[in-house]
Amino acid sequence: WLSTMTSVTSAAAMKLLDVRLKHAGSILASTIGEFTSGSGGGGGQEIACLRAGGTIDLYRIVISQSGGDDDADDEDEDDEEEVTTTMKLVSRVETRSNLRSLRALRISGSKRDVLVVGSDSGCFSVLDFENTSNNNNNAPTILHCPPFGKASIRRDTPGQYLASDPRGRACMIASVEKRKLVYVVHRDSTGKVTLASPLEAHRPRTLVFDLVGVDNGYDNPIFAALEVQYEEYEDGVLRERKRREQSGETAANNNNNNGEDVEIGQPGDGFTKQLAYYELDLGLNHVSRRWAAKAHRTACCLAAVPGGADGPSGVLIGGENYIEYMHEGMAVPPLPNGGNGGGSNDAKPKRMICAIPRRELHPAAKGVLITCITVLKQKKGKFFALAQSELGDVYKITLTMPKDDKTTVTGMTVCLLDTLPVGNGMNISKLALLFIPAEFGDHGLYQFDAIDIEENAVKCTSDQTIGALLRSGEM
């Protein structure tokens, strides 16, 4: 009897640990930054990858030069040295959880980046990879891991979307629906990174499609969210039927789906997609919904444009067939062709929007969706953006601004750059390298040969797009 009880007790106390024989190859998300002192000292950068199965990999971009053999002739010695670019694995972390998002954050006054991670644990995690080479297990240091909600993945549990302030002062973590939390990041008197209590920016019955931090210099941090606010389906149906009864509409003379209720997700269902700005007031320690504007119905991804002294600020929005630039208080774009929009004299464009070049054999009735956009800030206030479509086509986005005013956008050009495997994101290095974590197949690290737009390149301009929209009456 005693032996039986001992075996039962030991079996109940036994815990199983899964150990993978081979790590997952797919990359769900990635971000680029300088996470260790080894990268910053040599001017290089590192890429943090979030792999399936809860693994975080940190790769360092290494560029080495190899000369010829010692027994080579003197003529061969004059040849150029071969340059080899590789990605060296610096750290691999097995979190044994479901990771959902990650972002690089450079705190004010720091020369390195820390990694902010969202997972199914219900915690906001801040990781530091500085001392990974000194640890035996090669694991990063957990600076903070405060809990904010229930564990597991739910539509109202924050962690699906992460955004960091470009100046490193705050982070926003959001769920698919309703909940948004803002953490203020700063340093104490000893230089240790600290997090303040989370500030709520919840909005009921609101679905979020993407989230990004807006670069507005050293003003109050602003986060841009692409969201849709909906109402109860029963309330919407009853309201629509009451409206039809009061207006005298019937199934015979109604043009909306022959009098039937429009299916959710189809044009005319009454839902509007908006770009909303959430402002963190550092003085009052409060988050408010500062501004919102209607966006294209198919918009699905965002990218922040450099601001302050480096650019006009605002965001780029990628959707189906179009790329749009939006910002609070932006000036009305000028009329194309010197004021002749092709329509009425009172027609004025209210949006800075540009079509994307389409393939010749692509069906005209089928749109092309932009899946991701990234922006690289260069020296002397220069920057450019890259966007990739669902077909793998990569486009370069150029914003036109007056020479004496870098805060006003007067035009936009979208040029076809190349066709690459479809990826879950794009990361541009300062070393003129592009890393694309492919959705299927091998991941790629590409070298830029040239980024300038040629005169005969396939491109579209905002003037052409706005003129066509004004003539068709869609703007």
PDB file of C-alpha atoms in Angstrom, residues 73-273:
ATOM      1  CA  ASP A  73      50.482  36.549 -58.712  1.00  0.00           C
ATOM      2  CA  ASP A  74      51.108  40.249 -58.312  1.00  0.00           C
ATOM      3  CA  GLU A  75      48.372  40.973 -60.837  1.00  0.00           C
ATOM      4  CA  ASP A  76      45.813  39.249 -58.661  1.00  0.00           C
ATOM      5  CA  GLU A  77      46.837  41.324 -55.639  1.00  0.00           C
ATOM      6  CA  ASP A  78      45.564  44.453 -57.362  1.00  0.00           C
ATOM      7  CA  ASP A  79      42.078  42.990 -57.694  1.00  0.00           C
ATOM      8  CA  GLU A  80      39.357  44.170 -55.362  1.00  0.00           C
ATOM      9  CA  GLU A  81      38.803  42.206 -52.187  1.00  0.00           C
ATOM     10  CA  GLU A  82      35.658  40.095 -52.057  1.00  0.00           C
ATOM     11  CA  VAL A  83      33.041  41.385 -49.617  1.00  0.00           C
ATOM     12  CA  THR A  84      30.940  38.770 -47.832  1.00  0.00           C
ATOM     13  CA  THR A  85      27.756  39.608 -45.926  1.00  0.00           C
ATOM     14  CA  THR A  86      26.425  37.096 -43.405  1.00  0.00           C
ATOM     15  CA  MET A  87      23.972  36.966 -40.520  1.00  0.00           C
ATOM     16  CA  LYS A  88      25.541  35.632 -37.313  1.00  0.00           C
ATOM     17  CA  LEU A  89      23.318  34.194 -34.604  1.00  0.00           C
ATOM     18  CA  VAL A  90      24.020  36.108 -31.386  1.00  0.00           C
ATOM     19  CA  SER A  91      21.292  34.821 -29.087  1.00  0.00           C
ATOM     20  CA  ARG A  92      18.393  32.379 -29.160  1.00  0.00           C
ATOM     21  CA  VAL A  93      15.705  32.466 -26.477  1.00  0.00           C
ATOM     22  CA  GLU A  94      13.152  29.698 -25.930  1.00  0.00           C
ATOM     23  CA  THR A  95      10.223  31.410 -24.214  1.00  0.00           C
ATOM     24  CA  ARG A  96       7.867  28.381 -24.404  1.00  0.00           C
ATOM     25  CA  SER A  97       4.936  30.678 -25.046  1.00  0.00           C
ATOM     26  CA  ASN A  98       2.975  32.132 -27.934  1.00  0.00           C
ATOM     27  CA  LEU A  99       4.691  35.339 -28.963  1.00  0.00           C
ATOM     28  CA  ARG A 100       2.512  37.823 -30.825  1.00  0.00           C
ATOM     29  CA  SER A 101       4.511  40.986 -31.535  1.00  0.00           C
ATOM     30  CA  LEU A 102       7.833  42.726 -30.907  1.00  0.00           C
ATOM     31  CA  ARG A 103       9.310  46.201 -31.321  1.00  0.00           C
ATOM     32  CA  ALA A 104      12.684  47.871 -30.880  1.00  0.00           C
ATOM     33  CA  LEU A 105      12.768  50.735 -28.387  1.00  0.00           C
ATOM     34  CA  ARG A 106      15.632  53.162 -27.885  1.00  0.00           C
ATOM     35  CA  ILE A 107      15.159  54.892 -24.554  1.00  0.00           C
ATOM     36  CA  SER A 108      16.111  58.552 -24.333  1.00  0.00           C
ATOM     37  CA  GLY A 109      19.776  58.965 -23.498  1.00  0.00           C
ATOM     38  CA  SER A 110      20.710  55.424 -24.533  1.00  0.00           C
ATOM     39  CA  LYS A 111      22.965  54.290 -27.370  1.00  0.00           C
ATOM     40  CA  ARG A 112      21.349  50.857 -27.688  1.00  0.00           C
ATOM     41  CA  ASP A 113      17.899  49.437 -28.227  1.00  0.00           C
ATOM     42  CA  VAL A 114      15.865  47.169 -26.000  1.00  0.00           C
ATOM     43  CA  LEU A 115      13.269  44.698 -27.234  1.00  0.00           C
ATOM     44  CA  VAL A 116       9.600  45.017 -26.298  1.00  0.00           C
ATOM     45  CA  VAL A 117       7.601  41.804 -26.654  1.00  0.00           C
ATOM     46  CA  GLY A 118       3.893  40.977 -26.520  1.00  0.00           C
ATOM     47  CA  SER A 119       2.828  37.391 -25.796  1.00  0.00           C
ATOM     48  CA  ASP A 120      -0.002  35.265 -24.432  1.00  0.00           C
ATOM     49  CA  SER A 121       1.253  35.609 -20.840  1.00  0.00           C
ATOM     50  CA  GLY A 122      -0.700  38.797 -20.158  1.00  0.00           C
ATOM     51  CA  CYS A 123       2.550  40.678 -19.427  1.00  0.00           C
ATOM     52  CA  PHE A 124       4.424  43.554 -21.022  1.00  0.00           C
ATOM     53  CA  SER A 125       8.022  42.343 -21.413  1.00  0.00           C
ATOM     54  CA  VAL A 126      11.139  44.479 -21.908  1.00  0.00           C
ATOM     55  CA  LEU A 127      14.318  42.519 -22.786  1.00  0.00           C
ATOM     56  CA  ASP A 128      17.944  43.672 -22.858  1.00  0.00           C
ATOM     57  CA  PHE A 129      20.450  41.689 -24.954  1.00  0.00           C
ATOM     58  CA  GLU A 130      23.553  43.576 -23.791  1.00  0.00           C
ATOM     59  CA  ASN A 131      24.982  40.814 -21.578  1.00  0.00           C
ATOM     60  CA  THR A 132      23.938  37.791 -23.644  1.00  0.00           C
ATOM     61  CA  SER A 133      27.541  36.908 -24.488  1.00  0.00           C
ATOM     62  CA  ASN A 134      28.477  36.722 -20.790  1.00  0.00           C
ATOM     63  CA  ASN A 135      25.653  34.361 -19.820  1.00  0.00           C
ATOM     64  CA  ASN A 136      26.052  30.635 -20.038  1.00  0.00           C
ATOM     65  CA  ASN A 137      22.556  30.166 -21.419  1.00  0.00           C
ATOM     66  CA  ASN A 138      22.922  33.115 -23.807  1.00  0.00           C
ATOM     67  CA  ALA A 139      19.625  34.585 -22.552  1.00  0.00           C
ATOM     68  CA  PRO A 140      18.754  38.288 -22.383  1.00  0.00           C
ATOM     69  CA  THR A 141      18.081  40.227 -19.214  1.00  0.00           C
ATOM     70  CA  ILE A 142      14.427  40.802 -18.362  1.00  0.00           C
ATOM     71  CA  LEU A 143      14.252  44.468 -17.366  1.00  0.00           C
ATOM     72  CA  HIS A 144      10.514  44.521 -16.703  1.00  0.00           C
ATOM     73  CA  CYS A 145       7.614  42.107 -17.040  1.00  0.00           C
ATOM     74  CA  PRO A 146       4.557  43.711 -15.417  1.00  0.00           C
ATOM     75  CA  PRO A 147       1.232  41.852 -15.796  1.00  0.00           C
ATOM     76  CA  PHE A 148      -1.748  43.728 -17.189  1.00  0.00           C
ATOM     77  CA  GLY A 149      -4.439  41.089 -17.787  1.00  0.00           C
ATOM     78  CA  LYS A 150      -5.407  37.482 -18.182  1.00  0.00           C
ATOM     79  CA  ALA A 151      -3.179  34.923 -19.834  1.00  0.00           C
ATOM     80  CA  SER A 152      -3.847  33.230 -23.198  1.00  0.00           C
ATOM     81  CA  ILE A 153      -4.822  34.877 -26.467  1.00  0.00           C
ATOM     82  CA  ARG A 154      -8.145  36.676 -26.514  1.00  0.00           C
ATOM     83  CA  ARG A 155      -9.477  39.389 -28.759  1.00  0.00           C
ATOM     84  CA  ASP A 156      -9.634  41.832 -25.815  1.00  0.00           C
ATOM     85  CA  THR A 157      -6.232  40.925 -24.309  1.00  0.00           C
ATOM     86  CA  PRO A 158      -3.478  43.392 -25.327  1.00  0.00           C
ATOM     87  CA  GLY A 159      -0.435  41.997 -27.064  1.00  0.00           C
ATOM     88  CA  GLN A 160      -1.424  41.625 -30.699  1.00  0.00           C
ATOM     89  CA  TYR A 161      -0.169  45.113 -31.616  1.00  0.00           C
ATOM     90  CA  LEU A 162       2.846  47.008 -30.295  1.00  0.00           C
ATOM     91  CA  ALA A 163       4.034  50.538 -31.065  1.00  0.00           C
ATOM     92  CA  SER A 164       6.927  52.530 -29.639  1.00  0.00           C
ATOM     93  CA  ASP A 165       7.525  56.249 -29.606  1.00  0.00           C
ATOM     94  CA  PRO A 166      10.398  57.076 -32.009  1.00  0.00           C
ATOM     95  CA  ARG A 167      11.972  59.191 -29.247  1.00  0.00           C
ATOM     96  CA  GLY A 168      11.830  56.289 -26.784  1.00  0.00           C
ATOM     97  CA  ARG A 169       9.489  57.850 -24.233  1.00  0.00           C
ATOM     98  CA  ALA A 170       6.501  55.494 -24.263  1.00  0.00           C
ATOM     99  CA  CYS A 171       5.020  52.307 -25.721  1.00  0.00           C
ATOM    100  CA  MET A 172       1.458  51.337 -26.569  1.00  0.00           C
ATOM    101  CA  ILE A 173       0.214  47.758 -26.499  1.00  0.00           C
ATOM    102  CA  ALA A 174      -3.214  47.009 -27.944  1.00  0.00           C
ATOM    103  CA  SER A 175      -5.576  44.114 -28.433  1.00  0.00           C
ATOM    104  CA  VAL A 176      -7.628  43.246 -31.469  1.00  0.00           C
ATOM    105  CA  GLU A 177     -10.677  44.783 -29.845  1.00  0.00           C
ATOM    106  CA  LYS A 178     -11.276  47.573 -27.324  1.00  0.00           C
ATOM    107  CA  ARG A 179      -8.241  47.649 -25.030  1.00  0.00           C
ATOM    108  CA  LYS A 180      -5.145  49.836 -25.395  1.00  0.00           C
ATOM    109  CA  LEU A 181      -2.512  50.474 -22.725  1.00  0.00           C
ATOM    110  CA  VAL A 182       0.300  53.041 -22.723  1.00  0.00           C
ATOM    111  CA  TYR A 183       3.480  52.585 -20.675  1.00  0.00           C
ATOM    112  CA  VAL A 184       5.717  55.586 -19.990  1.00  0.00           C
ATOM    113  CA  VAL A 185       9.395  54.610 -20.128  1.00  0.00           C
ATOM    114  CA  HIS A 186      12.085  56.629 -18.350  1.00  0.00           C
ATOM    115  CA  ARG A 187      15.186  56.267 -16.188  1.00  0.00           C
ATOM    116  CA  ASP A 188      15.595  56.851 -12.465  1.00  0.00           C
ATOM    117  CA  SER A 189      18.450  58.643 -10.701  1.00  0.00           C
ATOM    118  CA  THR A 190      20.652  55.540 -10.931  1.00  0.00           C
ATOM    119  CA  GLY A 191      20.119  55.151 -14.685  1.00  0.00           C
ATOM    120  CA  LYS A 192      17.895  52.091 -14.370  1.00  0.00           C
ATOM    121  CA  VAL A 193      15.032  51.724 -16.832  1.00  0.00           C
ATOM    122  CA  THR A 194      11.646  52.049 -15.123  1.00  0.00           C
ATOM    123  CA  LEU A 195       8.041  51.720 -16.272  1.00  0.00           C
ATOM    124  CA  ALA A 196       5.162  53.762 -14.955  1.00  0.00           C
ATOM    125  CA  SER A 197       1.736  52.301 -14.302  1.00  0.00           C
ATOM    126  CA  PRO A 198      -0.179  51.676 -17.533  1.00  0.00           C
ATOM    127  CA  LEU A 199      -2.564  54.342 -18.772  1.00  0.00           C
ATOM    128  CA  GLU A 200      -5.804  53.156 -20.337  1.00  0.00           C
ATOM    129  CA  ALA A 201      -6.999  54.270 -23.749  1.00  0.00           C
ATOM    130  CA  HIS A 202      -9.855  51.790 -24.162  1.00  0.00           C
ATOM    131  CA  ARG A 203     -12.545  52.303 -26.749  1.00  0.00           C
ATOM    132  CA  PRO A 204     -15.453  49.840 -26.672  1.00  0.00           C
ATOM    133  CA  ARG A 205     -16.636  48.036 -29.808  1.00  0.00           C
ATOM    134  CA  THR A 206     -13.546  49.084 -31.762  1.00  0.00           C
ATOM    135  CA  LEU A 207     -11.458  46.750 -33.912  1.00  0.00           C
ATOM    136  CA  VAL A 208      -7.778  47.561 -34.516  1.00  0.00           C
ATOM    137  CA  PHE A 209      -6.024  46.666 -37.768  1.00  0.00           C
ATOM    138  CA  ASP A 210      -2.588  48.195 -37.169  1.00  0.00           C
ATOM    139  CA  LEU A 211      -0.725  50.422 -34.726  1.00  0.00           C
ATOM    140  CA  VAL A 212       2.341  52.637 -35.100  1.00  0.00           C
ATOM    141  CA  GLY A 213       4.135  55.406 -33.201  1.00  0.00           C
ATOM    142  CA  VAL A 214       4.039  58.834 -34.879  1.00  0.00           C
ATOM    143  CA  ASP A 215       7.266  60.831 -35.067  1.00  0.00           C
ATOM    144  CA  ASN A 216       6.384  64.379 -34.025  1.00  0.00           C
ATOM    145  CA  GLY A 217       9.693  65.468 -32.526  1.00  0.00           C
ATOM    146  CA  TYR A 218       9.785  66.063 -28.800  1.00  0.00           C
ATOM    147  CA  ASP A 219       6.132  67.029 -28.473  1.00  0.00           C
ATOM    148  CA  ASN A 220       3.775  64.742 -26.598  1.00  0.00           C
ATOM    149  CA  PRO A 221       4.006  61.144 -27.893  1.00  0.00           C
ATOM    150  CA  ILE A 222       1.294  60.221 -30.414  1.00  0.00           C
ATOM    151  CA  PHE A 223       0.235  56.755 -31.540  1.00  0.00           C
ATOM    152  CA  ALA A 224      -1.714  56.151 -34.749  1.00  0.00           C
ATOM    153  CA  ALA A 225      -4.258  53.331 -34.898  1.00  0.00           C
ATOM    154  CA  LEU A 226      -6.156  52.029 -37.897  1.00  0.00           C
ATOM    155  CA  GLU A 227      -9.512  51.035 -36.463  1.00  0.00           C
ATOM    156  CA  VAL A 228     -13.210  50.476 -37.086  1.00  0.00           C
ATOM    157  CA  GLN A 229     -15.927  51.199 -34.544  1.00  0.00           C
ATOM    158  CA  TYR A 230     -18.998  49.027 -34.860  1.00  0.00           C
ATOM    159  CA  GLU A 231     -22.351  48.744 -33.159  1.00  0.00           C
ATOM    160  CA  GLU A 232     -24.459  45.807 -32.131  1.00  0.00           C
ATOM    161  CA  TYR A 233     -25.632  44.002 -35.219  1.00  0.00           C
ATOM    162  CA  GLU A 234     -29.232  43.815 -34.046  1.00  0.00           C
ATOM    163  CA  ASP A 235     -29.303  47.557 -33.348  1.00  0.00           C
ATOM    164  CA  GLY A 236     -27.931  48.314 -36.791  1.00  0.00           C
ATOM    165  CA  VAL A 237     -30.463  46.107 -38.557  1.00  0.00           C
ATOM    166  CA  LEU A 238     -33.397  47.597 -36.629  1.00  0.00           C
ATOM    167  CA  ARG A 239     -32.212  51.137 -37.287  1.00  0.00           C
ATOM    168  CA  GLU A 240     -31.839  50.474 -41.024  1.00  0.00           C
ATOM    169  CA  ARG A 241     -35.287  48.908 -41.282  1.00  0.00           C
ATOM    170  CA  LYS A 242     -36.836  51.827 -39.398  1.00  0.00           C
ATOM    171  CA  ARG A 243     -35.126  54.277 -41.731  1.00  0.00           C
ATOM    172  CA  ARG A 244     -36.521  52.440 -44.754  1.00  0.00           C
ATOM    173  CA  GLU A 245     -40.036  52.460 -43.322  1.00  0.00           C
ATOM    174  CA  GLN A 246     -39.912  56.194 -42.639  1.00  0.00           C
ATOM    175  CA  SER A 247     -38.519  56.991 -46.096  1.00  0.00           C
ATOM    176  CA  GLY A 248     -41.022  54.706 -47.827  1.00  0.00           C
ATOM    177  CA  GLU A 249     -38.405  52.486 -49.454  1.00  0.00           C
ATOM    178  CA  THR A 250     -39.472  49.039 -50.560  1.00  0.00           C
ATOM    179  CA  ALA A 251     -37.735  46.024 -51.926  1.00  0.00           C
ATOM    180  CA  ALA A 252     -38.722  47.086 -55.451  1.00  0.00           C
ATOM    181  CA  ASN A 253     -37.147  50.542 -55.459  1.00  0.00           C
ATOM    182  CA  ASN A 254     -34.286  49.944 -53.040  1.00  0.00           C
ATOM    183  CA  ASN A 255     -30.890  49.751 -54.706  1.00  0.00           C
ATOM    184  CA  ASN A 256     -29.003  48.189 -51.799  1.00  0.00           C
ATOM    185  CA  ASN A 257     -28.955  44.474 -52.476  1.00  0.00           C
ATOM    186  CA  ASN A 258     -32.634  44.442 -53.559  1.00  0.00           C
ATOM    187  CA  GLY A 259     -33.915  45.504 -50.151  1.00  0.00           C
ATOM    188  CA  GLU A 260     -31.985  42.910 -48.191  1.00  0.00           C
ATOM    189  CA  ASP A 261     -29.552  43.754 -45.410  1.00  0.00           C
ATOM    190  CA  VAL A 262     -26.007  44.351 -46.642  1.00  0.00           C
ATOM    191  CA  GLU A 263     -23.592  41.706 -45.409  1.00  0.00           C
ATOM    192  CA  ILE A 264     -20.901  42.899 -43.005  1.00  0.00           C
ATOM    193  CA  GLY A 265     -17.634  43.403 -44.825  1.00  0.00           C
ATOM    194  CA  GLN A 266     -19.248  44.523 -48.059  1.00  0.00           C
ATOM    195  CA  PRO A 267     -19.441  48.147 -49.271  1.00  0.00           C
ATOM    196  CA  GLY A 268     -22.496  49.854 -47.868  1.00  0.00           C
ATOM    197  CA  ASP A 269     -22.617  48.020 -44.554  1.00  0.00           C
ATOM    198  CA  GLY A 270     -22.340  51.329 -42.675  1.00  0.00           C
ATOM    199  CA  PHE A 271     -18.886  50.806 -41.117  1.00  0.00           C
ATOM    200  CA  THR A 272     -16.094  53.331 -41.654  1.00  0.00           C
ATOM    201  CA  LYS A 273     -12.385  52.667 -41.235  1.00  0.00           C
TER     202      LYS A 273
END
